[in-house]
Coordinates of C-alpha atoms in Angstrom, one line a residue:
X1 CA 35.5 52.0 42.9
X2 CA 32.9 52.0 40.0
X3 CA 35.8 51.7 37.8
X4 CA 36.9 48.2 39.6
X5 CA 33.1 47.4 39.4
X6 CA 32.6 47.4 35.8
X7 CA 35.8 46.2 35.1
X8 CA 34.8 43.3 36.9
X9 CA 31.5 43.2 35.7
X10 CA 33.6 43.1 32.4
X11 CA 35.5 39.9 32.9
X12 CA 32.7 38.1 34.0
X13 CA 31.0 38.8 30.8
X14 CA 33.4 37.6 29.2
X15 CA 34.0 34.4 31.4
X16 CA 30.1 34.3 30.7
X17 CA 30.9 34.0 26.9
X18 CA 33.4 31.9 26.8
X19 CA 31.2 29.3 28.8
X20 CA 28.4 29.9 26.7
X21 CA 30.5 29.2 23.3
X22 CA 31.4 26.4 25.1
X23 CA 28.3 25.1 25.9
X24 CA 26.7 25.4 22.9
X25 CA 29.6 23.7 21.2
X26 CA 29.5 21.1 23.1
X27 CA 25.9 20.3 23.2
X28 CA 25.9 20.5 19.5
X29 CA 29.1 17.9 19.1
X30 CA 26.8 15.5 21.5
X31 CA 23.5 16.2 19.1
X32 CA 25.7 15.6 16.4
X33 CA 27.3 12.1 17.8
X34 CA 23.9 11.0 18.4
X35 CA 22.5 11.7 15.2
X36 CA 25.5 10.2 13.7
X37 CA 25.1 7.3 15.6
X38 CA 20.7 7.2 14.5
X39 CA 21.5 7.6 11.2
X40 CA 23.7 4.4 11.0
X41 CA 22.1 2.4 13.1
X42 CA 19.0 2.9 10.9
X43 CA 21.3 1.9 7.8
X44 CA 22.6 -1.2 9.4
X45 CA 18.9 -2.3 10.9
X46 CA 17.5 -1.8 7.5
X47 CA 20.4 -3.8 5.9
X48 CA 20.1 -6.9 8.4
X49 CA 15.7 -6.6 7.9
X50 CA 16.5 -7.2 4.3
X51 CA 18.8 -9.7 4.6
X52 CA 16.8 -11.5 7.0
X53 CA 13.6 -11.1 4.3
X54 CA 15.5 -12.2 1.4
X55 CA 17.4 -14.7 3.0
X56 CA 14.0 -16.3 4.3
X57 CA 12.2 -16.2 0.4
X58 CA 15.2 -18.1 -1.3
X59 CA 15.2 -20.5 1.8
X60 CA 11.3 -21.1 0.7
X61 CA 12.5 -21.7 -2.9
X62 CA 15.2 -24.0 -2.0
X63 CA 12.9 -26.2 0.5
X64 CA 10.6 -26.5 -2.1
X65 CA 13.1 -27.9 -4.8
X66 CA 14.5 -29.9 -2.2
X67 CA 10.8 -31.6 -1.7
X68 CA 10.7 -32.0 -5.2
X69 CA 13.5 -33.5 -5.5
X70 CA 13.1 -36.3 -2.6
X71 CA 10.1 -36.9 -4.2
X72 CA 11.4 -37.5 -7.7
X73 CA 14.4 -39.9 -5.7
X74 CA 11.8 -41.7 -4.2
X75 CA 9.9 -42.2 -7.2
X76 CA 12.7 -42.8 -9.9
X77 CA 13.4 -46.3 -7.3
X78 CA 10.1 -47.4 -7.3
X79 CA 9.3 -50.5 -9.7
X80 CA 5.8 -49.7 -9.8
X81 CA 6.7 -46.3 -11.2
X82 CA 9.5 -47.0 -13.5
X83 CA 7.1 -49.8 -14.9
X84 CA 4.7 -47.7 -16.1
X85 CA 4.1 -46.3 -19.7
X86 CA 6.8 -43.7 -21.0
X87 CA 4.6 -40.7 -20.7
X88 CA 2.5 -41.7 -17.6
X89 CA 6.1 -42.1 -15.8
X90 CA 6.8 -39.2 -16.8
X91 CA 3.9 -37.3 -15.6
X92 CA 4.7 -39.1 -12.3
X93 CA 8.3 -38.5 -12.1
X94 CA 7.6 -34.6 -12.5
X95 CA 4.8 -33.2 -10.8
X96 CA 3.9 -29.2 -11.2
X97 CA 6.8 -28.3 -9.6
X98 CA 9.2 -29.1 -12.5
X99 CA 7.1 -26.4 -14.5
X100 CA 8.1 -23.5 -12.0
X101 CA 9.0 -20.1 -13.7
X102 CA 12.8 -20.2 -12.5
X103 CA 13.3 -24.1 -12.1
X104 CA 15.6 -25.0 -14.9
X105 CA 15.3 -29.0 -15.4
X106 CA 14.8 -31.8 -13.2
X107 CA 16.7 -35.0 -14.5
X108 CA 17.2 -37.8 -13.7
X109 CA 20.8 -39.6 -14.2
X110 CA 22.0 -42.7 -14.4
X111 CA 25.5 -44.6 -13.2
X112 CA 27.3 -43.0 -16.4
X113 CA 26.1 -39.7 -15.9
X114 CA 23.4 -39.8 -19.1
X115 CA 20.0 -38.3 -19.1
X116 CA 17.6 -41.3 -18.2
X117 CA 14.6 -39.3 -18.0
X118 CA 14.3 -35.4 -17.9
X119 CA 11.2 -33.2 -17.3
X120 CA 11.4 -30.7 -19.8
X121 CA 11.3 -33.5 -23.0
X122 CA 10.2 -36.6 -23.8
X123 CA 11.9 -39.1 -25.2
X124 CA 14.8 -37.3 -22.5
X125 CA 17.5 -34.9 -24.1
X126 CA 21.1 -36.7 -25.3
X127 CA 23.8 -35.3 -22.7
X128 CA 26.0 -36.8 -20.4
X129 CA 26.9 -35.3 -17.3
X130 CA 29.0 -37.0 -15.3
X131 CA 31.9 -34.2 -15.0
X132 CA 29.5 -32.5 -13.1
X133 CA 30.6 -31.6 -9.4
X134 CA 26.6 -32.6 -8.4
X135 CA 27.0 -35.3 -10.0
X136 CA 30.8 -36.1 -8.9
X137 CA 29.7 -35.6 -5.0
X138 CA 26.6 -38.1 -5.2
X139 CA 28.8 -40.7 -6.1
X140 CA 30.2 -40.5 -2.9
X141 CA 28.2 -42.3 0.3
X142 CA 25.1 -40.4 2.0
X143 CA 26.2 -37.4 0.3
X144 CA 22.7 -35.8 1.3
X145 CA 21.6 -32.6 -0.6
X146 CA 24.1 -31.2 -2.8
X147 CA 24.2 -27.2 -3.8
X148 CA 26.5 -27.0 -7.0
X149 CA 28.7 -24.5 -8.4
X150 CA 27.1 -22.0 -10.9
X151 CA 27.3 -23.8 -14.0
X152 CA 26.2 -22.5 -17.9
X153 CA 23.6 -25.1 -18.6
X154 CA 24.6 -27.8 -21.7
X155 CA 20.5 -28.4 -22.5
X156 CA 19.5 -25.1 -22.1
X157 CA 21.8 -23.2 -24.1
X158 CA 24.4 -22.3 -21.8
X159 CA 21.6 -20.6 -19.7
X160 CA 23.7 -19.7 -15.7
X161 CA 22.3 -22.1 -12.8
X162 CA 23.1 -24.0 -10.0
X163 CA 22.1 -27.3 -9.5
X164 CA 20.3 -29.4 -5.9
X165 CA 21.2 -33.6 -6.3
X166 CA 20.3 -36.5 -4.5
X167 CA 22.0 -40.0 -4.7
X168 CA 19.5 -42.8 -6.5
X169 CA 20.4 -45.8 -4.1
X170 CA 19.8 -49.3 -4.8
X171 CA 18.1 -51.7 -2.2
X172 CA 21.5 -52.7 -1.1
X173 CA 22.3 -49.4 -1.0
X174 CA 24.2 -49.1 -4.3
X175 CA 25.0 -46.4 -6.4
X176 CA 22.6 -45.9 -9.1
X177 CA 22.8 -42.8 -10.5
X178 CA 21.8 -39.2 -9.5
X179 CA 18.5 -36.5 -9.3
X180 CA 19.3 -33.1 -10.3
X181 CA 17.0 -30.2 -10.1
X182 CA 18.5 -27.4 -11.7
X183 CA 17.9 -23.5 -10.4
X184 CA 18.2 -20.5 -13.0
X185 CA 20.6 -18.0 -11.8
X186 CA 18.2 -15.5 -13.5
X187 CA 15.7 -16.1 -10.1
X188 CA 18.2 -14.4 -8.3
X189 CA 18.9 -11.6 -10.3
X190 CA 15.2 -10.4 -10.2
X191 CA 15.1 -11.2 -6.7
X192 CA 18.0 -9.1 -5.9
X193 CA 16.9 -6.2 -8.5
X194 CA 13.3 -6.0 -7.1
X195 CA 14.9 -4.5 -4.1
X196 CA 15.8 -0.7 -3.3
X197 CA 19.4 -0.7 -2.3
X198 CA 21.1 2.7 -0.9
X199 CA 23.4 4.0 -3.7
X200 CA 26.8 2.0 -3.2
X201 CA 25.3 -0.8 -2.2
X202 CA 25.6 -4.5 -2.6
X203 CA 23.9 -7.6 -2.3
X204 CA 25.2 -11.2 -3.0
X205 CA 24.6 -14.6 -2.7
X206 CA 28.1 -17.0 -1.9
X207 CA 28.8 -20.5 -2.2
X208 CA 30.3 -21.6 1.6
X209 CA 33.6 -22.1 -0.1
X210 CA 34.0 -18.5 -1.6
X211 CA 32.4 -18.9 -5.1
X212 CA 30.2 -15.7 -5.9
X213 CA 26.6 -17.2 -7.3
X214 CA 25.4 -13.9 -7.9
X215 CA 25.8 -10.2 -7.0
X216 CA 24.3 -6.9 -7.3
X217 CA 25.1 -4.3 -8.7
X218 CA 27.6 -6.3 -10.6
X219 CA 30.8 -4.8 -12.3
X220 CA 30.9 -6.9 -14.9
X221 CA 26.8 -6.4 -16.1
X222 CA 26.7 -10.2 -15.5
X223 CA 26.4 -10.7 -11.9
X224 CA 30.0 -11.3 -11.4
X225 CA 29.1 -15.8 -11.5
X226 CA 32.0 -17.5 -10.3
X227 CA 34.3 -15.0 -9.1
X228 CA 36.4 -16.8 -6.3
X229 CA 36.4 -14.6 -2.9
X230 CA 38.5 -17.2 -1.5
X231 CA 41.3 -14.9 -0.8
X232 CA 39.3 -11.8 0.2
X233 CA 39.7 -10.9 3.9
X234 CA 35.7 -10.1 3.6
X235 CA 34.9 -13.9 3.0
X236 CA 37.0 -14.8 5.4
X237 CA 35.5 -12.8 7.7
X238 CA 32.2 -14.5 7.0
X239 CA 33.5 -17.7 7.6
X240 CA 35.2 -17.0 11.1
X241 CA 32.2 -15.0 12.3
X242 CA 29.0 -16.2 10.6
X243 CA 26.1 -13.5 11.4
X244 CA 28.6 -10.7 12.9
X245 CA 28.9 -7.6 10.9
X246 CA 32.0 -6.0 9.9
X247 CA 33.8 -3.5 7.6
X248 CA 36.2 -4.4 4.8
X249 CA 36.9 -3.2 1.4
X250 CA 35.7 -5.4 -1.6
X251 CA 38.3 -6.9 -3.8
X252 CA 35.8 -6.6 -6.8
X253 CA 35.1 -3.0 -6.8
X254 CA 37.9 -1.4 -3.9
X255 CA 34.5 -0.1 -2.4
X256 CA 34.6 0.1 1.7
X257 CA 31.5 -1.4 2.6
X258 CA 30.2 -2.3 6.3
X259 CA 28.9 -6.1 5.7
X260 CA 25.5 -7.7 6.7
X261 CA 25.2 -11.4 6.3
X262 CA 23.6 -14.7 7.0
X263 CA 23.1 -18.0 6.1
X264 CA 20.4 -19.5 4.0
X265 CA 19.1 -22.4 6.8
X266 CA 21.2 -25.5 6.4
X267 CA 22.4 -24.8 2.7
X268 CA 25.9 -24.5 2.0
X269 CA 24.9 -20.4 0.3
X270 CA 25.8 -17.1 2.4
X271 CA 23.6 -13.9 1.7
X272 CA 25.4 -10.8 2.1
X273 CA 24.4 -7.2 1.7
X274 CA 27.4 -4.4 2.2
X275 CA 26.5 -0.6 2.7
X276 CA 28.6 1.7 1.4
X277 CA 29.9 3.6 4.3
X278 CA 30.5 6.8 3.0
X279 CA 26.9 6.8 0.8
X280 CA 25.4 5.7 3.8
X281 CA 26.1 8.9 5.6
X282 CA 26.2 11.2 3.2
X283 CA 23.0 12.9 4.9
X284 CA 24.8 13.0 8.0
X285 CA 27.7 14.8 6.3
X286 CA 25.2 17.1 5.1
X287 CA 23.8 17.9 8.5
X288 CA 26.8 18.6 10.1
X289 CA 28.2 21.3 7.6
X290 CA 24.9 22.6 8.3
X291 CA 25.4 22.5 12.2
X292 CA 28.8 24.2 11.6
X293 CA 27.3 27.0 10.1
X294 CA 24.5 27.6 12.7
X295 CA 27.1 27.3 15.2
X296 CA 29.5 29.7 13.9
X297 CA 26.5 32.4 13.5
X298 CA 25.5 31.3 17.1
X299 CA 28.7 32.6 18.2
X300 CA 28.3 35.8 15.9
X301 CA 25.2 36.0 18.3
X302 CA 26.3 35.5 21.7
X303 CA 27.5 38.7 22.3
X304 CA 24.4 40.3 21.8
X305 CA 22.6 37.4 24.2
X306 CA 24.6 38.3 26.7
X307 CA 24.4 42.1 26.5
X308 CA 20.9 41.0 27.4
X309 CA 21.6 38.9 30.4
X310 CA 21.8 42.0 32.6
X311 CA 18.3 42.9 32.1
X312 CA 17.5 39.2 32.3
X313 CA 18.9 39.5 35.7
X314 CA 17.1 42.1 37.0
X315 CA 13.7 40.6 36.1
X316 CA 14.7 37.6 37.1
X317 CA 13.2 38.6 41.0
X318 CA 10.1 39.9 39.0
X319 CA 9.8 36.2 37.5
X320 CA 10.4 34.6 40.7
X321 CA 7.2 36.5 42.3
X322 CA 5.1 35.5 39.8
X323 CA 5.9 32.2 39.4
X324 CA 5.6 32.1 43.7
X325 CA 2.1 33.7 43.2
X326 CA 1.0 31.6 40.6
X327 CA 1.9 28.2 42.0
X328 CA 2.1 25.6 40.0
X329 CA 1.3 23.0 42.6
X330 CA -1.9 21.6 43.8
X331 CA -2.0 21.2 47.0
X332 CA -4.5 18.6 47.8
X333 CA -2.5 15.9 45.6
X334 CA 0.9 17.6 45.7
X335 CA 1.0 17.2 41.7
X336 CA 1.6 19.7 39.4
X337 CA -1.8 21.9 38.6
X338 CA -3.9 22.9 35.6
X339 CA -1.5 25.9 35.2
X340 CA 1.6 23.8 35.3
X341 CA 0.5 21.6 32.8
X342 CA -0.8 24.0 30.1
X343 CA 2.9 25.2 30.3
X344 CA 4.5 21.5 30.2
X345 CA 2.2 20.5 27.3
X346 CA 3.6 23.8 25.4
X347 CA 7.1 22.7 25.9
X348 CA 6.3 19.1 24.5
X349 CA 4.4 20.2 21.9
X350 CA 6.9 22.5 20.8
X351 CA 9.9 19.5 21.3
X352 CA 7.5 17.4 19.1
X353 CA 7.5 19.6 16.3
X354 CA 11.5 20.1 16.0
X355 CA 11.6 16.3 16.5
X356 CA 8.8 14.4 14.5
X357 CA 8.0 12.4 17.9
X358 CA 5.0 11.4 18.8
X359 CA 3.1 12.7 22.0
X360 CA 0.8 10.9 23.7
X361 CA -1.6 12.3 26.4
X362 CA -4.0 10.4 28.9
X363 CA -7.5 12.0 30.4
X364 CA -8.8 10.1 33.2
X365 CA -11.6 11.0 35.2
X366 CA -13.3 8.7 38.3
X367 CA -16.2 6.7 37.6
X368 CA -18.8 7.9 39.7
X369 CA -16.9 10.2 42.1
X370 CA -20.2 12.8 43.3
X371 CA -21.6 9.3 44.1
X372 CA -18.1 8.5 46.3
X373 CA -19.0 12.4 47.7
X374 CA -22.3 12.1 48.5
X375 CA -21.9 8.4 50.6
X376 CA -18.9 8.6 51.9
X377 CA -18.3 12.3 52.1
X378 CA -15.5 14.8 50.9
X379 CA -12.9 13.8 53.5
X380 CA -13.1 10.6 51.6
X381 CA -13.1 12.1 48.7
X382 CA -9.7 13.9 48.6
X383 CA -8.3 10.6 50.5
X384 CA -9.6 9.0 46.7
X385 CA -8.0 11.8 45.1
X386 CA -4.9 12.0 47.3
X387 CA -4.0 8.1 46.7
X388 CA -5.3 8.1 42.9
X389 CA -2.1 10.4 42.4
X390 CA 0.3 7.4 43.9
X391 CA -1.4 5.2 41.8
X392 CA -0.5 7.3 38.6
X393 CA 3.1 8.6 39.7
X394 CA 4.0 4.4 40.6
X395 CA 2.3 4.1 37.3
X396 CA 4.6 6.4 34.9
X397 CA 8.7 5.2 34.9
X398 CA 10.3 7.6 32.6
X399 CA 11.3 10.5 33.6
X400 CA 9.9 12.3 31.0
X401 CA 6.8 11.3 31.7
X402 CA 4.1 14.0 33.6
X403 CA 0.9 13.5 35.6
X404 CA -0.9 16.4 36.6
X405 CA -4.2 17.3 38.1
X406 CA -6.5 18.7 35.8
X407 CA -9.2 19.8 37.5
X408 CA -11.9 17.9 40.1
X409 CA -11.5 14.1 39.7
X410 CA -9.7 14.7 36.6
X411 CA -6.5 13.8 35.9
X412 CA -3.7 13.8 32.9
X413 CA -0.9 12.0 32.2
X414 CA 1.7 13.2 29.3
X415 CA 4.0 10.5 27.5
X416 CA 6.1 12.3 25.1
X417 CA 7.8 9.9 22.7
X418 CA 5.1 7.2 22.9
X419 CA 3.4 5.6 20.4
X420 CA -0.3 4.9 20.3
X421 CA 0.5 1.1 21.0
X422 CA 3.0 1.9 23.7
X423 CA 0.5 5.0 25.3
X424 CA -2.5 2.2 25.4
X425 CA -0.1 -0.2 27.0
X426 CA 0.3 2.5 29.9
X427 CA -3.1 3.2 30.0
X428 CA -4.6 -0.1 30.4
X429 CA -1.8 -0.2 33.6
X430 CA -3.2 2.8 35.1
X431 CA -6.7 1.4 34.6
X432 CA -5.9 -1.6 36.4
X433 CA -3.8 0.0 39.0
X434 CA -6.7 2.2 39.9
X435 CA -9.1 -0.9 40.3
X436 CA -6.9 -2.9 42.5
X437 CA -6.0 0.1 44.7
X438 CA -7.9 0.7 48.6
X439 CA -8.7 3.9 47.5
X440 CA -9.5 4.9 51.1
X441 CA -7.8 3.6 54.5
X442 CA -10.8 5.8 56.6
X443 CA -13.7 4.1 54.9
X444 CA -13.7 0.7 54.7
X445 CA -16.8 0.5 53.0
X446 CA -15.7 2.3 49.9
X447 CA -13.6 -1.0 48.3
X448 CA -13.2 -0.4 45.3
X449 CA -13.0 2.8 42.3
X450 CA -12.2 2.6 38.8
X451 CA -11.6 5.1 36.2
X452 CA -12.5 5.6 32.1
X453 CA -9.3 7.0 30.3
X454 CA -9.7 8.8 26.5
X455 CA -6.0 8.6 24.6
X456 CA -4.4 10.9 22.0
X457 CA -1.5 10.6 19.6
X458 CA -0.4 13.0 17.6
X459 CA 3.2 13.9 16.5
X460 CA 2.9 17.7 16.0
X461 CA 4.4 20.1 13.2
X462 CA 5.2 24.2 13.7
X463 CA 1.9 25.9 14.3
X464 CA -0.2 23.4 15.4
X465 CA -2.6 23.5 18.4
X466 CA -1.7 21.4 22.0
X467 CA -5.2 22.5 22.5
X468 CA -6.5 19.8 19.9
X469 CA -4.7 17.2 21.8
X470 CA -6.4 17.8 24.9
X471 CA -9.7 18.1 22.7
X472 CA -9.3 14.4 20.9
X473 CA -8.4 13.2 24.2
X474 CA -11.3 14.8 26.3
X475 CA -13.7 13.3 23.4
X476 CA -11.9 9.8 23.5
X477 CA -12.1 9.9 27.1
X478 CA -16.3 10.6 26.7
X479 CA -16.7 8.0 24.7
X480 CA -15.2 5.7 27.4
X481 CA -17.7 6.8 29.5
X482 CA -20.7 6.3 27.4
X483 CA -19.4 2.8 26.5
X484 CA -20.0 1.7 30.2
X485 CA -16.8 3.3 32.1
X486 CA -14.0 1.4 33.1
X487 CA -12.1 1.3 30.2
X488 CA -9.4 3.0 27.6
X489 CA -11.0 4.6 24.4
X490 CA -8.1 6.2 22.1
X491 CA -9.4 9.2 19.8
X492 CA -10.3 7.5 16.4
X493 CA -11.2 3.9 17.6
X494 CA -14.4 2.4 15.7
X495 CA -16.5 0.9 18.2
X496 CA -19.3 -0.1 16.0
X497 CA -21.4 -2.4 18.9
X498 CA -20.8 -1.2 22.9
X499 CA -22.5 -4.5 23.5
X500 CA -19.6 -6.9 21.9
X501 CA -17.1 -4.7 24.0
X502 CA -15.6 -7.0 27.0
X503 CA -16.4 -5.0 30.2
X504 CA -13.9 -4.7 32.5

């Protein structure tokens, strides 16, 4: 018979271990998903921020050339302008803008496609430019704005740019030749190298039909100007789906890249930023060889954790008692108790140091409440008390969330994961929850209560204190009350005048 027993007792320690290994495999494979899936999402977030900020500075640039340039149109038609001195017009023609560090030339062209006059000399430099695509689409009816194709400058000695023109129309509408405002490639190359790409990564600017302006890193140490993506199943990609990320391998380099883009306004130019996919997670690869390792010596472990479950057994009835005797419930409220949250706070703290999150904790206390004693007396009282913890419990939605009586007309409310913004936004509910509440259905003349509430935030490391949470927040939370009650102090406000303070 005591053979059959511990035979039995046997297999079910070994059932026990296999569920265990299982367990804690499959907890760390669901740790592991979700940390791959934080980790990228932070990559691709960052990508799309810097897109969006970069985009939004050459759109700036662009807008302001393209002011420039309808202002030199609408001068370079004016008779009263092109009738006055040679160097006055000038001045006219060209205002500051024309002297901007990456603005290459603004011209002004006539029906041939010669410089008529030209901001950066006087008398205008010798060069004809009717070839020109900018030039070629203006001659063409309400053309509009037109962004060029990267060209190597003829009066600037070759230097890389693309070019904005608008059509010079006569007062019958004819043609009569063309403004150009030129753009130094050489903006974008600083713009692009002035920002901290992941290794692997690219950035690059694209004409809407597949021309490469400019692109960084480049492989050719030029910025790869003018190579054609036409063909590339990435460009076509960004045409088909404008603003939806993809993968896709680049034709320049053969590097698999997960692609952010979007583009500039109502300009004809794409911006484009593609993480490399296997850089971008090389932390993560890093953490899970790690994981792998913990988990085989985990399992090297086991067996001794559940030699010990036995014993864990047998005190287990021992626990039970004590935790019956100590009860961790008040009963007045029916929240948990002093007790109850001394051990809750432990748990978060110690969840807040393997995480980096911030925990947030609320003191409140009842403005007034001997006063709500004395005239309406303790039956009341506990009603106030009873009913405040509704108010907070209605007031709190996640589940992590924990309100507890702390003692008297105290109370505390634990947010873990919340931010000081997001733990004041909860506060200031409370508050107001608490004012518009009848805080007592068997006094009628009590109407109204209200409560002063000191916040902490702190996100905690291994072998700090949860006891210096409670502390900033019991000091916040006497401040409150010394600034006229009523209201939500967080620990390290500067409230340098109570009087300026809007009283609630």
């Amino acid at each position: 018979m005591e053979t059959t027993r511990r035979a039995s007792q046997g297999f079910a320690i070994q059932i026990m271990t296999a569920i265990a290994i299982a367990l804690i495999i499959a907890a760390q494979a669901w740790a592991l998903w979700r940390s791959y899936q934080a980790t990228w999402l932070l990559e691709t977030r960052s990508a799309e921020n810097t897109v969006n900020s970069i985009a939004a500075n050459i759109e700036r640039n662009l807008n302001v050339i393209e002011l420039s340039l309808l202002g030199l149109v609408e001068a370079a038609t004016d008779a009263a302008v092109l009738a006055l001195p040679p160097d006055l017009r000038n001045r006219v023609l060209f205002d500051s803008s024309a002297s901007a560090r990456y603005l290459g030339s603004m011209l002004v062209l006539d029906v041939d496609g010669n410089i008529k006059f030209d901001s950066g000399a006087f008398p205008p430099r010798v060069a004809n430019l009717r070839d020109r695509d900018y030039f070629q689409a203006q001659m063409k009816p309400r053309a509009g704005t037109f962004v060029s194709l990267p060209f190597e400058s003829r009066i600037r000695n070759g230097d890389v740019s693309i070019a904005l023109s608008r059509q010079l129309a006569g007062p019958d509408g004819d043609f009569e030749g063309v403004a150009v405002a030129t753009l130094r490639v050489a903006y974008f190359k600083t713009l692009f190298e002035g920002i901290s790409l992941a290794p692997g990564s690219i950035i690059s600017l694209i004409r809407s039909d597949g021309t490469l302006i400019y692109r960084h890193p480049s492989t050719d140490g030029r910025g790869n100007v003018g190579f054609d993506l036409r063909g590339s199943n990435a460009f076509r990609r960004i045409k088909e789906h404008p603003n939806i990320p993809f993968q896709e391998r680049s034709v320049i380099d053969l590097v698999n890249r997960y692609y952010v883009h979007t583009q500039i306004a109502s300009y004809p130019l794409v911006l484009s930023i593609g993480i490399s996919t296997s850089e971008a997670m090389r932390s993560w690869y890093r953490q899970l060889a790690i994981s792998i390792a913990v988990i085989l010596g985990t399992i090297v472990l086991i067996a001794v954790i559940i030699r010990s479950l036995r014993l864990a057994l047998a005190r287990s009835v021992e626990i039970e008692d004590e935790l019956e005797r100590l009860s961790l419930t008040d009963a007045l409220t029916d929240l948990p108790n002093r007790r109850a949250f001394d051990l809750a706070l432990h748990t978060e703290v110690r969840r807040s140091a393997r995480s980096g999150a911030e925990l947030s904790l609320a003191l409140l206390d009842i403005d007034h409440f001997k006063r709500v004693n004395d005239q309406h007396g303790h039956p009341v009282g506990d009603e106030v008390l009873h009913r405040l913890a509704r108010v907070l419990l209605g007031s709190v939605r996640r589940p992590g969330d924990y309100v507890a009586r702390y003692g008297g007309e105290e109370f505390v409310v634990m947010l873990p994961s919340t931010e000081p913004d997001g733990a004041r936004h909860i506060a200031e509910a409370i508050r107001r929850n608490a004012e518009a509440m009848a805080p007592s259905l068997k006094d009628a003349g009590l109407r109204q209560i209200t409560v002063s509430i000191g916040l902490a935030t702190q996100s905690f490391k291994p072998g700090d204190r949860p006891e210096d949470l409670v502390r900033q927040a019991d000091e916040a939370l006497y401040e409150a009350k010394g600034l006229g009650r009523n209201r939500v102090v967080a620990h390290g406000d500067r409230v340098r005048d109570a009087s300026a303070l809007e009283l609630h």
